[in-house]
PDB file of C-alpha atoms in Angstrom:
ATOM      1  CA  UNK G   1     -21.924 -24.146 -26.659  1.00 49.00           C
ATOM      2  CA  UNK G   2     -22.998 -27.640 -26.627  1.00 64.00           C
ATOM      3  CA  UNK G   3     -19.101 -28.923 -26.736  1.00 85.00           C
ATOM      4  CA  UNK G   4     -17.637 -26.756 -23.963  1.00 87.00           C
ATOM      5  CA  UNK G   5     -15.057 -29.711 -22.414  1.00 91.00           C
ATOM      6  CA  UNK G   6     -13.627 -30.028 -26.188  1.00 92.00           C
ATOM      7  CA  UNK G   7     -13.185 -26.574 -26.450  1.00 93.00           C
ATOM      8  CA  UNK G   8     -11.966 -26.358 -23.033  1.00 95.00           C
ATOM      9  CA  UNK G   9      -9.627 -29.300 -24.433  1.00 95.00           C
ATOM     10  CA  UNK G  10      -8.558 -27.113 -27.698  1.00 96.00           C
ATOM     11  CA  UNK G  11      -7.555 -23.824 -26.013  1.00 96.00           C
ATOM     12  CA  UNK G  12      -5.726 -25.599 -23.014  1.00 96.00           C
ATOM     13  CA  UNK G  13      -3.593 -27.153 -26.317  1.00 97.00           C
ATOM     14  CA  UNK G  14      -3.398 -24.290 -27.627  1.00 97.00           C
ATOM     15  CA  UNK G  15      -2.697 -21.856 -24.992  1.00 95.00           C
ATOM     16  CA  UNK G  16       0.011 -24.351 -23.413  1.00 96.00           C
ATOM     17  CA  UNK G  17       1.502 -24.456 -27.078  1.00 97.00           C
ATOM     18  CA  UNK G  18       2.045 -20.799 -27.181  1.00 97.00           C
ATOM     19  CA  UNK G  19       3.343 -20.723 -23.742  1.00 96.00           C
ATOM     20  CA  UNK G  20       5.752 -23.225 -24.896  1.00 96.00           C
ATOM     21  CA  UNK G  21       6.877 -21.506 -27.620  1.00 97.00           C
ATOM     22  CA  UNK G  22       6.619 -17.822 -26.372  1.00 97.00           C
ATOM     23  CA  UNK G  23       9.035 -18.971 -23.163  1.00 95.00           C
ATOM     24  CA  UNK G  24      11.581 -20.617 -24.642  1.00 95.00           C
ATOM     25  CA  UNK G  25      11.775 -19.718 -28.525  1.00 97.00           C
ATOM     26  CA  UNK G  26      10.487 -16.280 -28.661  1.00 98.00           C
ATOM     27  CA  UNK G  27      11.804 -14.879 -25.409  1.00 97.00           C
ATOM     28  CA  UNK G  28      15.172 -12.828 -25.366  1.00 97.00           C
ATOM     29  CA  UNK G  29      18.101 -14.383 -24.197  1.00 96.00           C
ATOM     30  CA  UNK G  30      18.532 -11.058 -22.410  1.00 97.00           C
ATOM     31  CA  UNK G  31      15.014 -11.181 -20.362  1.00 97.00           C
ATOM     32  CA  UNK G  32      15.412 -14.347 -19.660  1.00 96.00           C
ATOM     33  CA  UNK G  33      18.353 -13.536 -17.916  1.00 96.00           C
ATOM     34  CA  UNK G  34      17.675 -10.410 -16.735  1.00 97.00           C
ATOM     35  CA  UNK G  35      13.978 -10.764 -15.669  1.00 96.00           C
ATOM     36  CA  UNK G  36      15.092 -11.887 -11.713  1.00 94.00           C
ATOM     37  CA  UNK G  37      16.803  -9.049 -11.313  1.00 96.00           C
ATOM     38  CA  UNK G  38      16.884  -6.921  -8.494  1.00 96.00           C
ATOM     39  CA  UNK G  39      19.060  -3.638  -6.515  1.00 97.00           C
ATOM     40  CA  UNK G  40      19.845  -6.906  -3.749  1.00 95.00           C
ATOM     41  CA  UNK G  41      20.559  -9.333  -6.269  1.00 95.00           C
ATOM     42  CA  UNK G  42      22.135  -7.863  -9.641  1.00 97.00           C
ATOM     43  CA  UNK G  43      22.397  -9.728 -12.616  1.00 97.00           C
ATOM     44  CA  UNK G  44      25.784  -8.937 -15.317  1.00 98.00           C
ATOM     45  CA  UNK G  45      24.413  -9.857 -18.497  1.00 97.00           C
ATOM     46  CA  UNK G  46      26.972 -10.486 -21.616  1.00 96.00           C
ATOM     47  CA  UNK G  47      25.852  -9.533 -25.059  1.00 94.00           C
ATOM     48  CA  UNK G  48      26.708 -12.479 -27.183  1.00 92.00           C
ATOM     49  CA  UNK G  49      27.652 -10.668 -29.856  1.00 93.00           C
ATOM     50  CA  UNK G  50      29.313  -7.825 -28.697  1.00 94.00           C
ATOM     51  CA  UNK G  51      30.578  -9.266 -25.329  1.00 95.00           C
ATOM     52  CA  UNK G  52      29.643  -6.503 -23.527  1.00 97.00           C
ATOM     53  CA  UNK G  53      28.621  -6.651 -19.398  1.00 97.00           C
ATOM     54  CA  UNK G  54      26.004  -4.751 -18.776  1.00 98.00           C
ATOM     55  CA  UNK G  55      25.024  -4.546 -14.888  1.00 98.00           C
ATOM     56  CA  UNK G  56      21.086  -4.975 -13.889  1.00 98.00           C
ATOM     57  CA  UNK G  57      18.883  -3.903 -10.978  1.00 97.00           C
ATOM     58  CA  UNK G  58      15.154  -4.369  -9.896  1.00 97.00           C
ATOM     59  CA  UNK G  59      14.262  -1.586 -12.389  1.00 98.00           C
ATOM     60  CA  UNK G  60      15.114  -3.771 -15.622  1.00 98.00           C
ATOM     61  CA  UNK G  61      14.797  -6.665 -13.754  1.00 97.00           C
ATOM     62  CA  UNK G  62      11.053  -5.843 -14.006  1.00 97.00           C
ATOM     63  CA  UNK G  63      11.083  -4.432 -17.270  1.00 98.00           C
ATOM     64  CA  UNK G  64      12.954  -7.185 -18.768  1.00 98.00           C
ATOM     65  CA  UNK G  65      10.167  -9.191 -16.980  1.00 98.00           C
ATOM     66  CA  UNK G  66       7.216  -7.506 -18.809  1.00 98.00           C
ATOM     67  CA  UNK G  67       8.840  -7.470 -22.298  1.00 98.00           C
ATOM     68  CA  UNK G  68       9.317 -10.901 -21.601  1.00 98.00           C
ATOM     69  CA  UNK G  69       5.280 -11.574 -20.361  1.00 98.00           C
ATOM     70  CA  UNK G  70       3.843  -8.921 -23.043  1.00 98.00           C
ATOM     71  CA  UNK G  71       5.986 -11.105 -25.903  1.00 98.00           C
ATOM     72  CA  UNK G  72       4.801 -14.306 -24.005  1.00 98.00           C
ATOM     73  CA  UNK G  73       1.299 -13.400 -23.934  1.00 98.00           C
ATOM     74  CA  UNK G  74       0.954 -12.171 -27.196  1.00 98.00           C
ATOM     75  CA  UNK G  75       2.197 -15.567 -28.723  1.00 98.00           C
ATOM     76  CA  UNK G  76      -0.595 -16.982 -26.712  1.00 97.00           C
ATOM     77  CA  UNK G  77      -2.672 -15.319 -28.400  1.00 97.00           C
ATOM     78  CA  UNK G  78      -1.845 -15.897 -31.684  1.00 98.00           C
ATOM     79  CA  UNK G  79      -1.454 -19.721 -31.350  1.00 98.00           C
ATOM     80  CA  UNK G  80      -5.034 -19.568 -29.569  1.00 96.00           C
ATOM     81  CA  UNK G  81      -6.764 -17.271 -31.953  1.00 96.00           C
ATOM     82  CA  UNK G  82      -5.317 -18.894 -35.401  1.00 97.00           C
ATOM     83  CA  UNK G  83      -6.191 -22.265 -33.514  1.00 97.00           C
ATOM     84  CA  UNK G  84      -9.339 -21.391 -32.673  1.00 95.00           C
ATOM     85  CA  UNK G  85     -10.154 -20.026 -36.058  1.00 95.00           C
ATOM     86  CA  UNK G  86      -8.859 -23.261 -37.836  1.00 96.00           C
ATOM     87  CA  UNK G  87     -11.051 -25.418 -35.274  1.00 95.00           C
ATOM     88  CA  UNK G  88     -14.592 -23.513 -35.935  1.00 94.00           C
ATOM     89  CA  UNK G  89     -14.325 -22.157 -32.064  1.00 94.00           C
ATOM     90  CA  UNK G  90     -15.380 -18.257 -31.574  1.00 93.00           C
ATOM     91  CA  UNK G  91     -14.105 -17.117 -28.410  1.00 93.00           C
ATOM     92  CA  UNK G  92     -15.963 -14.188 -26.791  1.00 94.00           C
ATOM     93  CA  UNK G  93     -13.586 -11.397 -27.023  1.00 95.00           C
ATOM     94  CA  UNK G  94     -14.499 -10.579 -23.006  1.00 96.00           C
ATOM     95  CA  UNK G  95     -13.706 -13.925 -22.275  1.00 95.00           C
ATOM     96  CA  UNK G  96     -10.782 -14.274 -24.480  1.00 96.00           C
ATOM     97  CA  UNK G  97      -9.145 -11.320 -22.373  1.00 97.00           C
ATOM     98  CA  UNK G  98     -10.043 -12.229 -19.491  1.00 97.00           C
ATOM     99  CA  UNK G  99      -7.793 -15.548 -20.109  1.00 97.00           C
ATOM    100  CA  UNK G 100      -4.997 -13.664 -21.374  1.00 97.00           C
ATOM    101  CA  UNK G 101      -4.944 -10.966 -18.432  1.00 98.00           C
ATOM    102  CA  UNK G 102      -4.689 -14.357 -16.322  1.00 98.00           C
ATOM    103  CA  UNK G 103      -1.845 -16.153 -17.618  1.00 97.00           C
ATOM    104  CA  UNK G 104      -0.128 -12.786 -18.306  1.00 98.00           C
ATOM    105  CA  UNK G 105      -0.341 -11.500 -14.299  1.00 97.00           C
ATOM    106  CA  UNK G 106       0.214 -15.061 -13.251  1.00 97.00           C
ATOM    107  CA  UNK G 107       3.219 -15.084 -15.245  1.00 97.00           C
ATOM    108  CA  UNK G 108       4.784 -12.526 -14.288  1.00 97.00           C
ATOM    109  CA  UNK G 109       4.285 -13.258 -10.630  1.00 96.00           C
ATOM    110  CA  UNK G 110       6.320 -16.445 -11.481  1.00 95.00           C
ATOM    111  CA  UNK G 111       8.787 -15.114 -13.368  1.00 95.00           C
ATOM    112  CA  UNK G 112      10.394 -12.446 -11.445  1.00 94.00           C
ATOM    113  CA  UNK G 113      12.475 -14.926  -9.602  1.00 90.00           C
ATOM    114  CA  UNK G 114      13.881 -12.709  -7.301  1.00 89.00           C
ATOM    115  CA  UNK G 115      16.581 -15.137  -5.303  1.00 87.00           C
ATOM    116  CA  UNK G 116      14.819 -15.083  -1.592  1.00 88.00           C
ATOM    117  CA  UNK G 117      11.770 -13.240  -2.429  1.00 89.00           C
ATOM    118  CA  UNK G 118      10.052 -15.048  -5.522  1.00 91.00           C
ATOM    119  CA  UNK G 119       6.858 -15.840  -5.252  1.00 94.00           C
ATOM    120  CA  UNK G 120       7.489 -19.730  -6.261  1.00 94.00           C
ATOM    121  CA  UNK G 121      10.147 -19.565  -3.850  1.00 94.00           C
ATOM    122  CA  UNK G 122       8.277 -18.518  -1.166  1.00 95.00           C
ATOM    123  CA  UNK G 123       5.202 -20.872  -1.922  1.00 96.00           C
ATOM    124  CA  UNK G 124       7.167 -23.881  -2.246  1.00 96.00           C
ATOM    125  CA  UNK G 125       9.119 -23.394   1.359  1.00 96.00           C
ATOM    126  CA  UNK G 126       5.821 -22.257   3.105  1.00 97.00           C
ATOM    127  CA  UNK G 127       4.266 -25.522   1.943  1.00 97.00           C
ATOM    128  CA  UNK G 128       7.379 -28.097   2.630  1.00 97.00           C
ATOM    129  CA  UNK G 129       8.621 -28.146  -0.845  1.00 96.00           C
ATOM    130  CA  UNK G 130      11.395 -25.600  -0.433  1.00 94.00           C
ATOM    131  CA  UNK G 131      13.957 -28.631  -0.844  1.00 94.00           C
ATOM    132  CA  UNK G 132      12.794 -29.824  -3.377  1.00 94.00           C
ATOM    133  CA  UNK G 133      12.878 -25.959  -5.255  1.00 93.00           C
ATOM    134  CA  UNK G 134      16.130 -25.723  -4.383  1.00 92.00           C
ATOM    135  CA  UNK G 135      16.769 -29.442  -5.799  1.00 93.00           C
ATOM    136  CA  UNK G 136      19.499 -28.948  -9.177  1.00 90.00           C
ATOM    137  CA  UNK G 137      21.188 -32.658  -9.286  1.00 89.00           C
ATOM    138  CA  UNK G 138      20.502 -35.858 -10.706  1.00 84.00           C
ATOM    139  CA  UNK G 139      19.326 -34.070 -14.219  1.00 85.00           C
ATOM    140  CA  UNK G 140      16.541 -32.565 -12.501  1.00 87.00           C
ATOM    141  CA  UNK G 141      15.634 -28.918 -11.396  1.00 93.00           C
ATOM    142  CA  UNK G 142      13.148 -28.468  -9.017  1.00 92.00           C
ATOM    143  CA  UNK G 143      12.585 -24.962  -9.480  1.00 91.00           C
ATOM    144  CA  UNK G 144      12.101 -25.473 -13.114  1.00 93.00           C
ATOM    145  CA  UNK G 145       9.203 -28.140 -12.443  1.00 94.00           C
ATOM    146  CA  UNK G 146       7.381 -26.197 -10.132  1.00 94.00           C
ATOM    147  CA  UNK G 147       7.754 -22.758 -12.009  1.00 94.00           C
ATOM    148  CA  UNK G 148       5.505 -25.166 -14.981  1.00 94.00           C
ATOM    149  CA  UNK G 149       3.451 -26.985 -12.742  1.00 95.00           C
ATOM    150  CA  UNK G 150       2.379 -23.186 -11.978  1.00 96.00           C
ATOM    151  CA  UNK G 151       2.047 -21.753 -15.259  1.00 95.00           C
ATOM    152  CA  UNK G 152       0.034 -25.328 -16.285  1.00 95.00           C
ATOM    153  CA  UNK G 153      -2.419 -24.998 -13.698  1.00 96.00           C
ATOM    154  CA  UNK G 154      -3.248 -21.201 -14.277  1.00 96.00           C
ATOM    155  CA  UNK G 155      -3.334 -22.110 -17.666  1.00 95.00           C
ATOM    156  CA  UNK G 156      -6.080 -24.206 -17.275  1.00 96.00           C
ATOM    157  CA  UNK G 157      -7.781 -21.746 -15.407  1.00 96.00           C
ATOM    158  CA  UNK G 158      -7.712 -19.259 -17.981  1.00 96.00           C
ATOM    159  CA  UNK G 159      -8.843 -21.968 -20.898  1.00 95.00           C
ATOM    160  CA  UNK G 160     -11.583 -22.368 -18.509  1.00 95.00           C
ATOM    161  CA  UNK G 161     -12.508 -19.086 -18.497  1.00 95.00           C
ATOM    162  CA  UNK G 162     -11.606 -18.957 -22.470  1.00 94.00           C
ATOM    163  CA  UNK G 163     -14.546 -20.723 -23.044  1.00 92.00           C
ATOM    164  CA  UNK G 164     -17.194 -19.168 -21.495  1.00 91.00           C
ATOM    165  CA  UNK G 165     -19.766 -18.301 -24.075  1.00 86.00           C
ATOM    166  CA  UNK G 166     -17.438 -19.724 -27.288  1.00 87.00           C
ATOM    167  CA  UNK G 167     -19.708 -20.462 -29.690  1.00 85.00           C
ATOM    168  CA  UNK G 168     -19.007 -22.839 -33.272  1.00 83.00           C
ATOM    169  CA  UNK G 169     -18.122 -20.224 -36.237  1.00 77.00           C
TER     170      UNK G 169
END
C-alpha cells in the first residue's frame, strides 16, 4: 500500500480506542478485581448486588485475567475491523492476527498484577522506576501510568504489524 504511515495512523486510533473501551467499559467489575489474584495474595471480591464475599486464588486470578484479555481483545477487534472497513483499509487477515495475538499476550502479561511478582512491577524496579510504580499521592498513580505506557507502546507494535500488506478496499 502506497499510504502505509496513514494506515499505520488509523489502526493505532483504532486499536488504542478499543483498548480504551474494552478496559474500562466492557471489562467486569469482577476481573478487574480479581485478575491479580493469586494462592500468596488472595483477593475477597463483593458482589454488588448480592453482597456476597467470594474468596480468590491464582487459579481465577488467571482466569478472571483471560476473560478479561479475550473480552479486551475482541473489542479491539471490532473497533479495528468496523474502522477499517469505514476507512477503505483491508487488513490481511495473517497480519490482522498477528496484531491481535500481540496486544492480547502483552496484555495479559501486564495485567496479572500479582503484588511482588508482576511483570510491570518487576520491570519498573529493575530499571529505577520502582518508586515511582509504587507512587499513589498527589492525584497520580504510578502504576496506572506505566501499566498504559506499556499497553501504548505494544500497541503500536501490533498496528505496525497490522499493516503489513493492507491494501485500499
Amino acid at each position: 500500500m502506497q499510504h502505509r504511515p496513514a494506515v499505520f495512523a488509523a489502526l493505532l486510533g483504532l486499536t488504542r480506542a478499543g483498548s480504551a473501551i474494552g478496559d474500562f467499559w466492557v471489562q467486569s467489575d469482577f476481573c478487574a478485581r480479581v485478575k491479580g489474584a493469586s494462592d500468596d495474595h488472595p483477593v475477597t471480591y463483593q458482589d454488588p448486588v448480592t453482597g456476597q464475599e467470594t474468596s480468590h486464588g491464582t487459579a481465577d486470578g488467571r482466569k478472571a485475567c483471560l476473560q478479561h484479555c479475550l473480552t479486551y481483545t475482541a473489542t479491539q477487534a471490532i473497533v479495528a475491523g468496523a474502522g477499517a472497513r469505514a476507512l477503505g483499509i483491508r487488513v490481511h487477515p495473517a497480519a490482522a492476527a498477528a496484531a491481535l495475538a500481540i496486544s492480547f499476550t502483552t496484555h495479559y502479561a501486564a495485567d496479572r498484577r500479582v503484588p511482588g511478582k508482576g511483570l510491570l512491577e518487576m520491570i519498573a524496579t529493575k530499571t529505577g522506576k520502582g518508586g515511582f510504580y509504587r507512587l499513589a499521592d498527589f492525584g497520580m498513580n504510578g502504576a496506572f501510568h506505566l501499566y498504559s505506557a506499556w499497553h501504548h507502546g505494544w500497541e503500536t507494535v501490533a498496528a505496525v504489524v497490522a499493516t503489513t500488506k493492507a491494501t485500499a478496499r
